[in-house]
CSV table of C-alpha atoms in Angstrom, one decimal:
chain,number,residue,atom,x,y,z
A,1,ASP,CA,54.7,-41.7,-26.1
A,2,ALA,CA,54.6,-38.3,-24.3
A,3,THR,CA,57.6,-39.1,-22.1
A,4,VAL,CA,60.7,-37.0,-21.6
A,5,LYS,CA,64.3,-38.1,-21.3
A,6,CYS,CA,67.2,-35.8,-20.4
A,7,TRP,CA,71.0,-36.1,-20.4
A,8,GLY,CA,74.1,-34.0,-19.9
A,9,TYR,CA,75.4,-32.1,-16.9
A,10,ASN,CA,73.4,-32.5,-13.7
A,11,SER,CA,75.4,-30.8,-10.9
A,12,ASP,CA,72.2,-29.1,-9.6
A,13,GLY,CA,69.8,-31.9,-10.4
A,14,GLN,CA,68.5,-30.0,-13.4
A,15,LEU,CA,67.9,-33.1,-15.4
A,16,GLY,CA,64.8,-33.9,-13.3
A,17,TYR,CA,65.7,-37.4,-12.0
A,18,GLY,CA,66.0,-36.4,-8.3
A,19,ASP,CA,69.8,-36.9,-8.2
A,20,LYS,CA,73.0,-35.2,-9.4
A,21,ARG,CA,74.3,-38.0,-11.6
A,22,VAL,CA,75.6,-36.9,-15.0
A,23,ARG,CA,74.1,-38.9,-17.9
A,24,GLY,CA,76.0,-39.4,-21.1
A,25,ASP,CA,79.7,-39.8,-21.9
A,26,GLY,CA,82.6,-37.8,-20.6
A,27,SER,CA,81.7,-35.0,-23.1
A,28,ASN,CA,78.0,-35.2,-21.9
A,29,ARG,CA,76.7,-35.6,-25.4
A,30,GLY,CA,74.8,-38.8,-24.6
A,31,TYR,CA,77.0,-41.3,-26.4
A,32,GLY,CA,78.2,-43.3,-23.3
A,33,SER,CA,77.4,-47.0,-23.4
A,34,ASN,CA,74.6,-48.4,-21.2
A,35,GLU,CA,73.3,-44.9,-20.4
A,36,MET,CA,71.3,-43.8,-23.4
A,37,GLY,CA,68.4,-45.2,-25.4
A,38,ALA,CA,66.3,-47.8,-23.6
A,39,SER,CA,68.8,-47.5,-20.6
A,40,LEU,CA,68.0,-43.8,-20.1
A,41,PRO,CA,64.9,-43.5,-17.8
A,42,ALA,CA,62.1,-41.2,-18.4
A,43,VAL,CA,61.7,-38.1,-16.2
A,44,ASP,CA,58.8,-38.3,-13.7
A,45,LEU,CA,56.7,-35.3,-14.6
A,46,GLY,CA,54.3,-35.7,-11.7
A,47,LEU,CA,50.9,-37.1,-11.3
A,48,GLY,CA,48.6,-36.2,-14.2
A,49,ARG,CA,51.3,-34.3,-16.2
A,50,THR,CA,52.1,-35.1,-19.8
A,51,VAL,CA,54.1,-33.6,-22.6
A,52,ALA,CA,52.8,-32.3,-25.9
A,53,PRO,CA,56.0,-31.5,-27.9
A,54,SER,CA,55.8,-28.4,-30.2
A,55,GLY,CA,59.3,-28.3,-31.7
A,56,PRO,CA,62.5,-29.3,-29.9
A,57,ALA,CA,61.8,-31.2,-26.6
A,58,VAL,CA,62.5,-29.4,-23.3
A,59,CYS,CA,63.1,-31.1,-20.0
A,60,ALA,CA,60.5,-30.3,-17.3
A,61,ALA,CA,62.2,-28.7,-14.3
A,62,CYS,CA,60.9,-27.7,-10.9
A,63,PRO,CA,61.0,-23.9,-10.5
A,64,ALA,CA,63.2,-22.1,-8.0
A,65,GLY,CA,61.7,-22.2,-4.6
A,66,SER,CA,60.7,-25.9,-4.9
A,67,TYR,CA,62.5,-29.2,-5.2
A,68,PHE,CA,61.9,-32.6,-6.8
A,69,ASN,CA,60.6,-34.9,-4.0
A,70,ALA,CA,62.3,-38.1,-5.1
A,71,VAL,CA,60.8,-40.0,-2.2
A,72,GLY,CA,57.2,-39.1,-3.0
A,73,GLY,CA,57.9,-38.9,-6.7
A,74,ALA,CA,54.8,-37.0,-7.5
A,75,THR,CA,55.2,-33.3,-7.9
A,76,CYS,CA,57.6,-30.4,-7.3
A,77,THR,CA,57.4,-29.6,-3.6
A,78,PRO,CA,57.7,-26.0,-2.3
A,79,CYS,CA,60.6,-25.4,0.0
A,80,PRO,CA,59.4,-25.4,3.6
A,81,ALA,CA,59.8,-22.4,5.9
A,82,GLY,CA,63.3,-22.1,7.0
A,83,SER,CA,64.8,-23.0,3.6
A,84,TYR,CA,65.1,-21.8,0.0
A,85,SER,CA,66.2,-22.9,-3.4
A,86,HIS,CA,67.4,-20.6,-6.2
A,87,PHE,CA,68.2,-23.4,-8.7
A,88,LEU,CA,65.9,-25.0,-11.2
A,89,ASN,CA,64.9,-28.6,-10.3
A,90,PRO,CA,67.1,-29.2,-7.2
A,91,ALA,CA,67.0,-32.5,-5.3
A,92,PHE,CA,66.7,-30.6,-2.0
A,93,CYS,CA,66.3,-27.1,-0.6
A,94,SER,CA,69.1,-25.2,1.2
A,95,ALA,CA,68.6,-24.5,4.9
A,96,CYS,CA,68.7,-21.1,6.4
A,97,PRO,CA,71.9,-20.9,8.6
A,98,ALA,CA,71.7,-21.2,12.4
A,99,GLY,CA,71.0,-17.9,13.9
A,100,SER,CA,68.4,-17.0,11.2
A,101,TYR,CA,64.9,-17.9,10.3
A,102,SER,CA,62.4,-17.7,7.4
A,103,THR,CA,58.6,-17.9,7.5
A,104,ALA,CA,58.4,-18.0,3.7
A,105,VAL,CA,57.2,-21.2,2.0
A,106,GLY,CA,58.6,-21.6,-1.5
A,107,ALA,CA,61.4,-19.1,-1.0
A,108,SER,CA,63.8,-18.8,-4.0
A,109,THR,CA,66.5,-16.7,-2.4
A,110,ALA,CA,68.7,-16.7,0.8
A,111,ALA,CA,67.6,-13.1,1.4
A,112,THR,CA,64.5,-14.5,3.1
A,113,CYS,CA,66.7,-15.8,5.9
A,114,THR,CA,66.5,-13.1,8.5
A,115,PRO,CA,69.0,-12.9,11.5
A,116,CYS,CA,67.4,-13.5,14.9
A,117,PRO,CA,67.2,-10.3,17.0
A,118,ALA,CA,69.1,-10.0,20.3
A,119,GLY,CA,67.5,-12.1,23.1
A,120,ASN,CA,66.6,-14.9,20.6
A,121,TYR,CA,68.2,-17.9,18.9
A,122,ALA,CA,67.5,-20.3,16.1
A,123,ALA,CA,68.9,-23.6,14.9
A,124,LEU,CA,69.6,-24.6,11.3
A,125,ALA,CA,66.5,-24.4,9.0
A,126,SER,CA,64.3,-22.7,11.6
A,127,PRO,CA,60.9,-21.2,10.6
A,128,ALA,CA,61.0,-18.9,13.7
A,129,CYS,CA,63.4,-17.7,16.4
A,130,ILE,CA,63.1,-18.9,20.0
A,131,GLN,CA,63.2,-16.4,22.8
A,132,CYS,CA,65.8,-16.8,25.5
A,133,PRO,CA,64.4,-17.8,29.0
A,134,GLY,CA,63.4,-15.1,31.4
A,135,ASN,CA,66.1,-12.8,32.9
A,136,SER,CA,68.6,-13.8,30.1
A,137,SER,CA,69.6,-12.5,26.7
A,138,SER,CA,71.8,-13.3,23.7
A,139,LYS,CA,73.5,-11.5,20.8
A,140,ALA,CA,71.7,-11.0,17.5
A,141,GLY,CA,72.1,-13.9,15.2
A,142,SER,CA,72.6,-16.5,18.0
A,143,GLY,CA,72.3,-20.1,16.9
A,144,THR,CA,71.9,-22.1,20.1
A,145,SER,CA,70.3,-21.8,23.6
A,146,THR,CA,73.7,-21.8,25.2
A,147,ALA,CA,74.2,-18.2,23.8
A,148,CYS,CA,71.5,-17.0,26.3
A,149,VAL,CA,73.3,-15.7,29.3
A,150,CYS,CA,71.8,-14.4,32.6
A,151,SER,CA,71.3,-10.6,32.8
A,152,ILE,CA,73.1,-8.5,35.3
A,153,GLY,CA,71.9,-9.2,38.8
A,154,TYR,CA,70.9,-12.8,37.9
A,155,ARG,CA,72.7,-16.1,37.7
A,156,SER,CA,72.0,-19.8,37.1
A,157,SER,CA,73.4,-22.8,38.9
A,158,ARG,CA,74.1,-26.4,38.1
A,159,HIS,CA,70.9,-27.3,39.9
A,160,THR,CA,68.6,-25.3,37.6
A,161,PRO,CA,69.1,-23.6,34.3
A,162,ALA,CA,66.8,-20.7,35.3
A,163,CYS,CA,68.4,-17.3,35.9
A,164,LEU,CA,67.5,-16.4,39.5
A,165,PRO,CA,68.2,-13.2,41.4
A,166,ALA,CA,71.7,-13.1,42.7
A,167,VAL,CA,71.2,-13.1,46.5
A,168,THR,CA,73.2,-14.6,49.4
A,169,VAL,CA,71.5,-17.1,51.7
A,170,ALA,CA,72.9,-16.6,55.2
A,171,PHE,CA,72.5,-19.2,57.9
A,172,LYS,CA,72.9,-19.6,61.6
A,173,ALA,CA,73.4,-23.3,62.0
A,174,SER,CA,72.4,-25.1,65.1
A,175,VAL,CA,73.7,-28.6,64.9
A,176,ARG,CA,74.2,-31.8,66.9
A,177,LEU,CA,77.9,-31.7,66.3
A,178,SER,CA,80.8,-29.9,67.9
A,179,VAL,CA,81.9,-26.9,66.1
A,180,VAL,CA,85.2,-28.7,65.2
A,181,ALA,CA,83.3,-31.7,63.9
A,182,PHE,CA,81.0,-29.5,61.9
A,183,ASP,CA,83.9,-27.8,60.2
A,184,ALA,CA,84.9,-31.1,58.8
A,185,VAL,CA,81.6,-31.5,56.9
A,186,ARG,CA,80.9,-27.8,56.3
A,187,ALA,CA,81.4,-28.0,52.5
A,188,HIS,CA,79.1,-31.0,52.3
A,189,TYR,CA,76.5,-29.2,54.4
A,190,ILE,CA,76.7,-26.1,52.2
A,191,ALA,CA,76.4,-28.2,49.0
A,192,GLY,CA,73.2,-29.8,50.4
A,193,VAL,CA,71.6,-26.4,51.3
A,194,ALA,CA,72.5,-25.0,47.8
A,195,ALA,CA,70.9,-28.0,46.1
A,196,ALA,CA,67.8,-27.7,48.2
A,197,LEU,CA,67.4,-24.0,47.4
A,198,MET,CA,68.6,-24.4,43.7
A,199,ARG,CA,71.4,-21.9,44.3
A,200,LEU,CA,75.1,-21.8,43.6
A,201,GLU,CA,77.2,-23.0,46.6
A,202,SER,CA,78.9,-19.6,46.5
A,203,ASP,CA,75.5,-18.1,47.4
A,204,VAL,CA,75.3,-20.0,50.7
A,205,ARG,CA,77.1,-18.5,53.7
A,206,ILE,CA,77.1,-19.7,57.2
A,207,VAL,CA,77.5,-16.8,59.6
A,208,SER,CA,77.7,-18.8,62.8
A,209,VAL,CA,77.6,-22.3,64.2
A,210,VAL,CA,76.1,-23.3,67.6
A,211,ALA,CA,76.6,-26.8,68.9
A,212,ARG,CA,73.6,-28.2,70.7
A,213,ARG,CA,74.3,-30.2,73.8
A,214,ARG,CA,71.2,-32.5,73.6
A,215,ALA,CA,72.0,-35.0,71.0
A,216,SER,CA,68.3,-35.9,70.7
A,217,LEU,CA,67.4,-32.5,69.3
A,218,PRO,CA,66.9,-32.3,65.5
A,219,LEU,CA,69.0,-30.1,63.3
A,220,ALA,CA,67.5,-26.6,63.4
A,221,LEU,CA,68.2,-23.8,61.0
A,222,SER,CA,67.2,-20.1,60.9
A,223,ARG,CA,67.5,-18.4,57.5
A,224,SER,CA,67.7,-14.9,56.4
A,225,LEU,CA,68.1,-13.5,52.8
A,226,SER,CA,70.3,-10.5,52.1
A,227,PRO,CA,71.1,-9.1,48.6
C-alpha cells in the first residue's frame, strides 16, 4: 500500500515518527507486544510523497540540516537561522549557544555558529548579534545585554540605562530654609536633582547654600557643569 513502517532504536528520532520512542522489544527487533503489526503506525512521508520499493524497504529520513515538523506533519523543515542539525531525521534542531549567531538556513553543523565580536551580544538561537548601546562595549562572545558596560569616561545611572558623559553637576542652592534646616534634607534634595537630570547622585555636588530671608520667594538654582 506504499506505506513505510519503522522500528528499532530511535534516540535521535531516526525512525521518522517525530519522537524518540524506541519501537520493538527490549532487543529492538520488533517482537514486543502491542507495538508491531497493525499497532505500528506508518511514517508520515510528507504531502505528495509515496514509496516505490525496489528491494529491501528503507525508512524515509529528513536529511541533516532539517527536522521533522511533527506539529505541521507535512514535510522536512529546514533548520532556521540560529540553529543546526547534524543528525538524520531529528525531531528538532539544536540552537546556537548564547554569544553566537548563524545566518545560515538549513545548517548541518555547529561550525556555522559564529561568536559575536566585541561590542555585541546574542541570546540563544540568534540569527544575528545585537550591538551594544552607544558609549558601551562588551567582550567577544557575550550572551546578554548586561555584558555591555560603559566605556571609560561614561557611566549609567539607575534613572537611565544610557551611558552618559561622566561630569559633575555643581549647584549653588538658594533656598527658603535655614542652612541648618537644609542640611537635614540635603540628601533628599540631591536625589531629586539627580533624578531630574538622569545622573548618579554622586554626580551632584552642592558647593554652597544661601538661605533666603523672604519666605515668599521660590526656590532658585544656578547650575554650572564641570568635568
